[in-house]
XYZ file of N, CA and C in Angstrom:
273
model
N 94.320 93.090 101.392
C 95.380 93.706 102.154
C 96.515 94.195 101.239
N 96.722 93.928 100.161
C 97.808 93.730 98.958
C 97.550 95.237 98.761
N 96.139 95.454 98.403
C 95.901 97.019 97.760
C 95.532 97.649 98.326
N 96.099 97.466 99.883
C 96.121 98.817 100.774
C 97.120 99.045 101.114
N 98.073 98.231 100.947
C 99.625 98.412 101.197
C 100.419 99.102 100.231
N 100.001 98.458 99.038
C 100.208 98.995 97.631
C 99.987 101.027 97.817
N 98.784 101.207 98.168
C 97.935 102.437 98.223
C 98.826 103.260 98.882
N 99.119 102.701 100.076
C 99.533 103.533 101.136
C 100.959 103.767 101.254
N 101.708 102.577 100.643
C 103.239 103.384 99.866
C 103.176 103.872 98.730
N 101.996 104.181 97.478
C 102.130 104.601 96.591
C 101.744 106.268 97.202
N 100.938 106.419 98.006
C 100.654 107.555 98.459
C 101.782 108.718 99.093
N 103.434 107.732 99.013
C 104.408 108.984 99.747
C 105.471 108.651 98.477
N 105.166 108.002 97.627
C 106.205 108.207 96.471
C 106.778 109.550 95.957
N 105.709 110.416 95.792
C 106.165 111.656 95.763
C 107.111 112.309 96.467
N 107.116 111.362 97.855
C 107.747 112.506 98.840
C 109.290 111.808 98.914
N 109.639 110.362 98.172
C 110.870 109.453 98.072
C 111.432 109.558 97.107
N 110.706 109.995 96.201
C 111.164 109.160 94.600
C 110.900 110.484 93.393
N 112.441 110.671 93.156
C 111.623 112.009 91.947
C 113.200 111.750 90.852
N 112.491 112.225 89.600
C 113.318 111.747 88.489
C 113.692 113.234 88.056
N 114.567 112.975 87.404
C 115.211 114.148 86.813
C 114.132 114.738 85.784
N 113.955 116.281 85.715
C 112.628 116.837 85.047
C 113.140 118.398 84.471
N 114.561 118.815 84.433
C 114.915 120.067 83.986
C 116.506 119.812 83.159
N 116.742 120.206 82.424
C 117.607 119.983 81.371
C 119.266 119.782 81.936
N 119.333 120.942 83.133
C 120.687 120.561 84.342
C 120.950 119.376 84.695
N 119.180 118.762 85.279
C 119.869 118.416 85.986
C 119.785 116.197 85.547
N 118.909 116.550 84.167
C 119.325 115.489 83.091
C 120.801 115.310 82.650
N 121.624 116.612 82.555
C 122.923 116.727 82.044
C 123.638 116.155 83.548
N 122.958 116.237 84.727
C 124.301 116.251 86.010
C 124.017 114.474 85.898
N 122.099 113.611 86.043
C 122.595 112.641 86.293
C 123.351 112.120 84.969
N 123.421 111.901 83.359
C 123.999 111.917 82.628
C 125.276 111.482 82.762
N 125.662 112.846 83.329
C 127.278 112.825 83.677
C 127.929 112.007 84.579
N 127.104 111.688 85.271
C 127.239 110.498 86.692
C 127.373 108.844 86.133
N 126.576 108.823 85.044
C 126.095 107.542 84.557
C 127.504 107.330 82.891
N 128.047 108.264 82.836
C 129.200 108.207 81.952
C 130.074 108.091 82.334
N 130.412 108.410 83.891
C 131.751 108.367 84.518
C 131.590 106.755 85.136
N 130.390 105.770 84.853
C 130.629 104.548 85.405
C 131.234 103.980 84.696
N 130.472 103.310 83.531
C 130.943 102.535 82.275
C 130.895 103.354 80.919
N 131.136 104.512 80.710
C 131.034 105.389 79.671
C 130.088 105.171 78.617
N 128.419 104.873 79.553
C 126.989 104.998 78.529
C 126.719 106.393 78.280
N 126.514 107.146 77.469
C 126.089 108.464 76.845
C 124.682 108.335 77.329
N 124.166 109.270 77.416
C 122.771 110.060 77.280
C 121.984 108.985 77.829
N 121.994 108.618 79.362
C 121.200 107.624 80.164
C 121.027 108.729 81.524
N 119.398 108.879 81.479
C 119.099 109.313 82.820
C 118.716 108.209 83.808
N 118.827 106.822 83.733
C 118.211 105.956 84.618
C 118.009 104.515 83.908
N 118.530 103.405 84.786
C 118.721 102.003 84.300
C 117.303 101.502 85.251
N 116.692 100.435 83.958
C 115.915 100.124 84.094
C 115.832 98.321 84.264
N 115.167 97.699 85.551
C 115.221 96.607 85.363
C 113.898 96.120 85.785
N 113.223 94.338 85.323
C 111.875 94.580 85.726
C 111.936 93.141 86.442
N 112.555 92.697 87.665
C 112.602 91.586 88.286
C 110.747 90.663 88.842
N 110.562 89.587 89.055
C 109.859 88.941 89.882
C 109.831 89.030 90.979
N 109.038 89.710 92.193
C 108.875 89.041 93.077
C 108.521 88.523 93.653
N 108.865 87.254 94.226
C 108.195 86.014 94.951
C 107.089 86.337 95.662
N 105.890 85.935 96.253
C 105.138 86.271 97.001
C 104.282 84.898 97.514
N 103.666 85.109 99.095
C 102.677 84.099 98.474
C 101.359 84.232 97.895
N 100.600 83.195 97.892
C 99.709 83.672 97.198
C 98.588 84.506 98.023
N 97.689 85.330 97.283
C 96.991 86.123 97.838
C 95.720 85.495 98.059
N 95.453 84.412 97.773
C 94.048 83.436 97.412
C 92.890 84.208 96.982
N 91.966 83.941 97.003
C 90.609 85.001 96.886
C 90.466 85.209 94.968
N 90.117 85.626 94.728
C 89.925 86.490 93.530
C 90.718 86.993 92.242
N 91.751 87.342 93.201
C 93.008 87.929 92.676
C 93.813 86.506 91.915
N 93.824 85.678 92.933
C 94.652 84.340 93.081
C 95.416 84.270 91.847
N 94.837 84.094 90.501
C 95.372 83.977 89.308
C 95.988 85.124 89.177
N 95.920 86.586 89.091
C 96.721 87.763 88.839
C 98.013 87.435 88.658
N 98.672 86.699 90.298
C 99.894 86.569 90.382
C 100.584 85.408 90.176
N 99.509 84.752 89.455
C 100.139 83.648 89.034
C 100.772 83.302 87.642
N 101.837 83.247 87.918
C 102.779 83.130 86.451
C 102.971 81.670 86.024
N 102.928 81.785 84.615
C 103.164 80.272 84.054
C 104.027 79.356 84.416
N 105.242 79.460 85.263
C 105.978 78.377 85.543
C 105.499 77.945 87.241
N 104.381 78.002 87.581
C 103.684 77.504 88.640
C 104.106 78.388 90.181
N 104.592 79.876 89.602
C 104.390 80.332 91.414
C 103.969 81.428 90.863
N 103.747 82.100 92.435
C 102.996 83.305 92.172
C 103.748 84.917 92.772
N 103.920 85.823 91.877
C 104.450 86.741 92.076
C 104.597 88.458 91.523
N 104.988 89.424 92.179
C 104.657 90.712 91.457
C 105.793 91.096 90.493
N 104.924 91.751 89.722
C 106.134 91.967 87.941
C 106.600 93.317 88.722
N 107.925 93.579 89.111
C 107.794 94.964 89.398
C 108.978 95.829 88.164
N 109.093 96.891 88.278
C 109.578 97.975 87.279
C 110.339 99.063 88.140
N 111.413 98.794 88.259
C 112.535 99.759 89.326
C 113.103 100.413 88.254
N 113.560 101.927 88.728
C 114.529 102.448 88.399
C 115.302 103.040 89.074
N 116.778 103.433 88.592
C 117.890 103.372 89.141
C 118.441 104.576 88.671
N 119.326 105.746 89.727
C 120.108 106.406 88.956
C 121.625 105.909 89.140
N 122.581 106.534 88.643
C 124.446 106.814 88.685
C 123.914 106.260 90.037
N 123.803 106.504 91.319
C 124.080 106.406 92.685
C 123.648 105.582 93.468
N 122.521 104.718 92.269
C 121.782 103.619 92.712
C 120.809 103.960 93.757
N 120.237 105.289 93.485
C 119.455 105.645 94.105
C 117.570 105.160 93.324
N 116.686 104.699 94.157
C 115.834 104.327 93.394
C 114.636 105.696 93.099
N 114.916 105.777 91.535
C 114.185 106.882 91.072
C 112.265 106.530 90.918
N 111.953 105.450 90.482
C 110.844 105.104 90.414
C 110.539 103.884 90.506
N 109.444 103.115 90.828
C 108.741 101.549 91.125
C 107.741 101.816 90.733
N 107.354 100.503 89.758
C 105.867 100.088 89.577
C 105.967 98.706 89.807
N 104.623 98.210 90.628
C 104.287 97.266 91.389
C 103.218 96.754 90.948
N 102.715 95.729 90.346
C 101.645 95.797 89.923
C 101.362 94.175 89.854
């Protein structure tokens, strides 16, 4: 069930989630992300949190199991100036 859920929100990412890809408009978020804490030349903050889950049992079971005894997804967010979320990996 994990990797049909996975599937089926990875399938409208396109239509949520788009990163800066032309030289404008790298310079506009840029400019957004200098007027916070005055970082230069950042199109997007990157963080890669845990999340909790339970376990999926079956097969997988170990995948999400991390060494300090629970089990959970590594994910990979990004962020622009507006805290808008530019990209996720879920995995």
């Amino acid at each position: 069930m994990i990797h049909k859920v996975r599937d089926a929100i990875a399938s409208l990412l396109s239509d949520f989630i788009y990163l800066p890809v032309n030289r404008e408009e790298c310079k506009e978020v840029s400019r957004r992300f200098y007027n916070i804490p005055g970082f230069s030349k950042i199109i997007g903050a990157l963080d890669g949190p845990l999340v909790l889950i339970v376990s999926p049992g079956g097969e997988d079971d170990e995948r999400f199991h991390f060494r300090k005894g629970f089990f959970a997804l590594n994910v990979q967010i990004i962020i622009d100036a507006d805290l808008v979320i530019r990209n996720v990996v879920a995995r």
